[in-house]
Tab-separated table of C-alpha atoms in Angstrom:
chain	number	residue	atom	x	y	z
A	1	LYS	CA	-10.641	9.719	14.525
A	2	ALA	CA	-10.428	5.923	14.625
A	3	GLY	CA	-8.216	4.273	12.032
A	4	VAL	CA	-8.955	1.441	9.637
A	5	THR	CA	-9.852	-1.726	11.481
A	6	GLN	CA	-9.649	-5.257	10.161
A	7	THR	CA	-11.070	-8.416	11.642
A	8	PRO	CA	-9.983	-10.982	12.430
A	9	ARG	CA	-6.289	-10.217	12.856
A	10	TYR	CA	-5.246	-13.840	12.505
A	11	LEU	CA	-6.929	-16.763	10.812
A	12	ILE	CA	-5.993	-20.364	10.150
A	13	LYS	CA	-7.864	-22.364	7.532
A	14	THR	CA	-7.347	-25.580	5.619
A	15	ARG	CA	-7.171	-26.087	1.883
A	16	GLY	CA	-10.535	-26.080	0.153
A	17	GLN	CA	-12.270	-23.965	2.790
A	18	GLN	CA	-13.497	-20.452	2.245
A	19	VAL	CA	-12.819	-17.353	4.297
A	20	THR	CA	-14.344	-13.903	4.767
A	21	LEU	CA	-12.314	-10.937	5.970
A	22	SER	CA	-13.793	-7.672	7.175
A	23	CYS	CA	-12.624	-4.084	6.941
A	24	SER	CA	-14.087	-0.966	8.533
A	25	PRO	CA	-12.758	2.216	6.924
A	26	ILE	CA	-12.125	5.542	8.584
A	27	SER	CA	-15.390	7.339	9.190
A	28	GLY	CA	-16.379	9.313	6.114
A	29	HIS	CA	-14.114	7.420	3.741
A	30	ARG	CA	-15.997	5.889	0.843
A	31	SER	CA	-13.185	4.140	-1.007
A	32	VAL	CA	-11.851	0.815	0.238
A	33	SER	CA	-9.022	-1.104	-1.418
A	34	TRP	CA	-7.698	-4.561	-0.677
A	35	TYR	CA	-4.133	-5.812	-1.071
A	36	GLN	CA	-2.359	-9.129	-0.658
A	37	GLN	CA	1.161	-9.122	0.775
A	38	THR	CA	3.422	-12.164	0.508
A	39	PRO	CA	7.191	-12.539	0.848
A	40	GLY	CA	7.474	-13.735	-2.745
A	41	GLN	CA	5.163	-11.356	-4.595
A	42	GLY	CA	5.228	-8.352	-2.276
A	43	LEU	CA	2.194	-6.081	-2.174
A	44	GLN	CA	-0.371	-6.693	-4.882
A	45	PHE	CA	-3.624	-4.871	-5.507
A	46	LEU	CA	-6.767	-7.003	-5.298
A	47	PHE	CA	-9.683	-4.635	-5.842
A	48	GLU	CA	-11.171	-1.290	-4.936
A	49	TYR	CA	-14.720	-0.374	-3.986
A	50	PHE	CA	-16.364	3.012	-3.950
A	51	SER	CA	-19.978	3.588	-2.924
A	52	GLU	CA	-20.728	-0.158	-3.047
A	53	THR	CA	-19.358	-0.538	-6.600
A	54	GLN	CA	-16.178	-2.308	-7.610
A	55	ARG	CA	-14.210	0.239	-9.625
A	56	ASN	CA	-10.881	-1.501	-10.113
A	57	LYS	CA	-9.700	-5.085	-10.014
A	58	GLY	CA	-6.214	-6.547	-9.940
A	59	ASN	CA	-4.996	-9.701	-11.610
A	60	PHE	CA	-6.374	-12.329	-9.243
A	61	PRO	CA	-8.570	-15.373	-9.983
A	62	GLY	CA	-12.314	-15.305	-9.486
A	63	ARG	CA	-11.931	-17.133	-6.162
A	64	PHE	CA	-11.172	-13.706	-4.734
A	65	SER	CA	-14.222	-11.523	-4.422
A	66	GLY	CA	-15.426	-8.645	-2.350
A	67	ARG	CA	-18.254	-6.318	-1.596
A	68	GLN	CA	-18.937	-3.039	0.082
A	69	PHE	CA	-21.937	-2.133	2.176
A	70	SER	CA	-23.850	1.135	2.346
A	71	ASN	CA	-21.906	2.148	5.477
A	72	SER	CA	-18.656	1.702	3.469
A	73	ARG	CA	-17.587	-1.365	5.421
A	74	SER	CA	-16.116	-3.968	3.109
A	75	GLU	CA	-15.617	-7.702	3.073
A	76	MET	CA	-13.433	-9.864	0.927
A	77	ASN	CA	-14.013	-13.538	0.372
A	78	VAL	CA	-11.652	-16.232	-0.814
A	79	SER	CA	-13.203	-19.536	-1.819
A	80	THR	CA	-11.534	-22.926	-2.276
A	81	LEU	CA	-8.436	-21.860	-0.386
A	82	GLU	CA	-5.012	-22.890	-1.660
A	83	LEU	CA	-1.720	-23.009	0.216
A	84	GLY	CA	-0.517	-20.058	-1.852
A	85	ASP	CA	-3.293	-17.883	-0.447
A	86	SER	CA	-1.416	-17.673	2.838
A	87	ALA	CA	-0.639	-13.996	3.152
A	88	LEU	CA	-1.225	-10.740	4.960
A	89	TYR	CA	-4.389	-9.149	3.590
A	90	LEU	CA	-4.423	-5.394	3.923
A	91	CYS	CA	-7.317	-3.032	3.625
A	92	ALA	CA	-6.933	0.682	2.932
A	93	SER	CA	-9.448	3.497	2.872
A	94	SER	CA	-9.416	6.863	1.190
A	95	SER	CA	-11.580	9.935	1.372
A	96	LEU	CA	-11.051	10.771	-2.284
A	97	ARG	CA	-11.985	14.367	-1.620
A	98	ASP	CA	-8.955	15.211	-3.731
A	99	SER	CA	-8.885	12.766	-6.605
A	100	PHE	CA	-5.267	13.621	-7.419
A	101	ARG	CA	-4.007	12.943	-3.936
A	102	ASN	CA	-5.595	9.680	-3.025
A	103	GLU	CA	-3.680	9.130	0.193
A	104	GLN	CA	-4.643	5.723	1.471
A	105	PHE	CA	-4.850	4.780	5.131
A	106	PHE	CA	-4.009	1.166	5.794
A	107	GLY	CA	-5.271	-1.147	8.478
A	108	PRO	CA	-2.999	-3.577	10.359
A	109	GLY	CA	-3.995	-6.484	8.137
A	110	THR	CA	-5.379	-9.981	8.587
A	111	ARG	CA	-2.792	-12.748	8.633
A	112	LEU	CA	-4.278	-15.775	6.842
A	113	THR	CA	-2.547	-19.124	7.098
A	114	VAL	CA	-3.763	-21.978	4.915
A	115	LEU	CA	-2.740	-25.465	6.023
B	1	ASP	CA	2.233	-2.694	-16.275
B	2	ALA	CA	3.443	0.172	-14.130
B	3	LYS	CA	6.696	-0.954	-12.501
B	4	THR	CA	9.164	0.505	-10.034
B	5	THR	CA	12.651	-0.721	-9.157
B	6	GLN	CA	14.321	-0.097	-5.806
B	7	PRO	CA	17.436	-1.372	-4.036
B	8	ASN	CA	16.632	-4.197	-1.637
B	9	SER	CA	18.289	-2.580	1.345
B	10	MET	CA	20.144	0.503	2.526
B	11	GLU	CA	21.831	1.620	5.724
B	12	SER	CA	22.120	5.040	7.250
B	13	ASN	CA	23.638	6.488	10.375
B	14	GLU	CA	21.285	8.153	12.792
B	15	GLU	CA	20.823	11.894	12.203
B	16	GLU	CA	22.341	11.654	8.723
B	17	PRO	CA	20.333	12.356	5.540
B	18	VAL	CA	19.098	9.356	3.553
B	19	HIS	CA	18.465	9.259	-0.172
B	20	LEU	CA	16.269	6.362	-1.299
B	21	PRO	CA	16.248	5.942	-5.096
B	22	CYS	CA	13.521	4.564	-7.335
B	23	ASN	CA	13.437	3.884	-11.064
B	24	HIS	CA	10.102	3.953	-12.898
B	25	SER	CA	11.016	4.010	-16.567
B	26	THR	CA	7.528	2.840	-17.662
B	27	ILE	CA	5.802	5.806	-16.046
B	28	SER	CA	3.108	7.486	-18.103
B	29	GLY	CA	2.179	11.140	-18.129
B	30	THR	CA	-0.673	10.915	-15.652
B	31	ASP	CA	0.895	8.506	-13.149
B	32	TYR	CA	1.531	9.881	-9.692
B	33	ILE	CA	4.591	8.813	-7.705
B	34	HIS	CA	3.804	7.839	-4.144
B	35	TRP	CA	6.002	6.698	-1.297
B	36	TYR	CA	4.754	4.668	1.613
B	37	ARG	CA	6.655	2.996	4.400
B	38	GLN	CA	5.865	-0.077	6.425
B	39	LEU	CA	7.072	-0.597	9.950
B	40	PRO	CA	7.240	-4.142	11.314
B	41	SER	CA	3.834	-5.677	11.989
B	42	GLN	CA	1.969	-2.640	10.670
B	43	GLY	CA	0.206	-1.650	7.495
B	44	PRO	CA	1.928	0.811	5.156
B	45	GLU	CA	1.707	4.502	5.959
B	46	TYR	CA	1.778	7.442	3.580
B	47	VAL	CA	5.014	9.417	3.317
B	48	ILE	CA	4.774	11.720	0.319
B	49	HIS	CA	3.630	11.904	-3.298
B	50	GLY	CA	4.163	14.017	-6.385
B	51	LEU	CA	3.560	14.304	-10.103
B	52	THR	CA	6.236	16.431	-11.752
B	53	SER	CA	7.625	18.925	-9.276
B	54	ASN	CA	9.713	18.303	-6.197
B	55	VAL	CA	7.659	18.086	-3.022
B	56	ASN	CA	8.362	18.700	0.658
B	57	ASN	CA	6.384	17.826	3.738
B	58	ARG	CA	7.103	17.389	7.430
B	59	MET	CA	8.269	13.814	6.928
B	60	ALA	CA	10.406	13.958	3.814
B	61	SER	CA	11.205	15.467	0.429
B	62	LEU	CA	10.584	13.944	-2.965
B	63	ALA	CA	12.889	14.794	-5.838
B	64	ILE	CA	11.522	13.833	-9.264
B	65	ALA	CA	13.778	13.657	-12.307
B	66	GLU	CA	12.942	15.946	-15.185
B	67	ASP	CA	12.020	12.998	-17.438
B	68	ARG	CA	10.078	11.453	-14.516
B	69	LYS	CA	11.763	8.101	-15.032
B	70	SER	CA	13.254	8.172	-11.546
B	71	SER	CA	12.696	9.764	-8.178
B	72	THR	CA	14.438	9.996	-4.823
B	73	LEU	CA	12.907	10.060	-1.382
B	74	ILE	CA	14.977	12.161	0.992
B	75	LEU	CA	14.806	11.801	4.757
B	76	HIS	CA	16.675	14.808	6.065
B	77	ARG	CA	17.754	13.379	9.420
B	78	ALA	CA	17.256	9.665	9.895
B	79	THR	CA	16.051	8.535	13.300
B	80	LEU	CA	15.711	5.036	14.673
B	81	ARG	CA	11.948	5.307	14.143
B	82	ASP	CA	12.565	5.665	10.395
B	83	ALA	CA	13.747	2.060	10.155
B	84	ALA	CA	11.166	0.508	7.833
B	85	VAL	CA	10.554	-0.824	4.346
B	86	TYR	CA	10.029	2.082	1.958
B	87	TYR	CA	7.856	1.466	-1.088
B	88	CYS	CA	7.978	3.522	-4.251
B	89	ILE	CA	4.599	3.258	-5.942
B	90	LEU	CA	2.996	4.396	-9.149
B	91	LEU	CA	-0.619	5.463	-8.917
B	92	ARG	CA	-2.320	4.814	-12.254
B	93	GLY	CA	-6.009	5.656	-12.175
B	94	ASN	CA	-7.151	4.406	-8.814
B	95	GLN	CA	-4.716	1.516	-8.618
B	96	PHE	CA	-1.407	1.386	-6.782
B	97	TYR	CA	1.521	-0.506	-8.320
B	98	PHE	CA	3.975	-1.291	-5.541
B	99	GLY	CA	7.688	-1.834	-5.966
B	100	THR	CA	9.509	-4.469	-3.938
B	101	GLY	CA	10.615	-1.900	-1.396
B	102	THR	CA	13.880	-0.838	0.235
B	103	SER	CA	14.545	-2.011	3.764
B	104	LEU	CA	16.183	0.888	5.585
B	105	THR	CA	18.384	0.170	8.579
B	106	VAL	CA	19.285	3.110	10.792
B	107	ILE	CA	22.490	2.683	12.768
B	108	PRO	CA	22.666	4.454	16.133
């Protein structure tokens, strides 16, 4: 079974631009979560989608948004980029067949650099 | 907020057992304790999880204190492939709260 894929793997943008990152979950997984990883703040939860609905949201400004499509693929968008948005953005999917287990499968991440 | 505290780094000799500690004094009754590890240039991967009882799987064991305010991940025989950052995480609802992680160095 193919793992979680994220595109692009690397991205360079300038301040003020916007960016869209894509995540394709493992086939059959309906939950997709997004995380930001930086050296200073570590891994932080952004949001989680299940069946095209955002179920949970972390403590990030409204510039960070996302969506999920009917095939469970998800995108996240960051508008008006700031230097501090430079980070590794990770996507994880879960089957949620067992709601108490919730093992998440992570993709390799998209490395975003804001200049 | 759900919070975990881990040592920044630890070392272990190859083929020796490793005990990675985690404090989570703010844990609530329904929070699950998860451990993930992250190898260089990869996303995190699942290691083990538990609620109240100790857990074993093919990768590791998880020992949970009786008051649940701390836990220990046990790798029974460290190999060079176990060198990674190990994250102790609280799962509250459907949200993961990551600790800062312990960087494990395995010495041949």
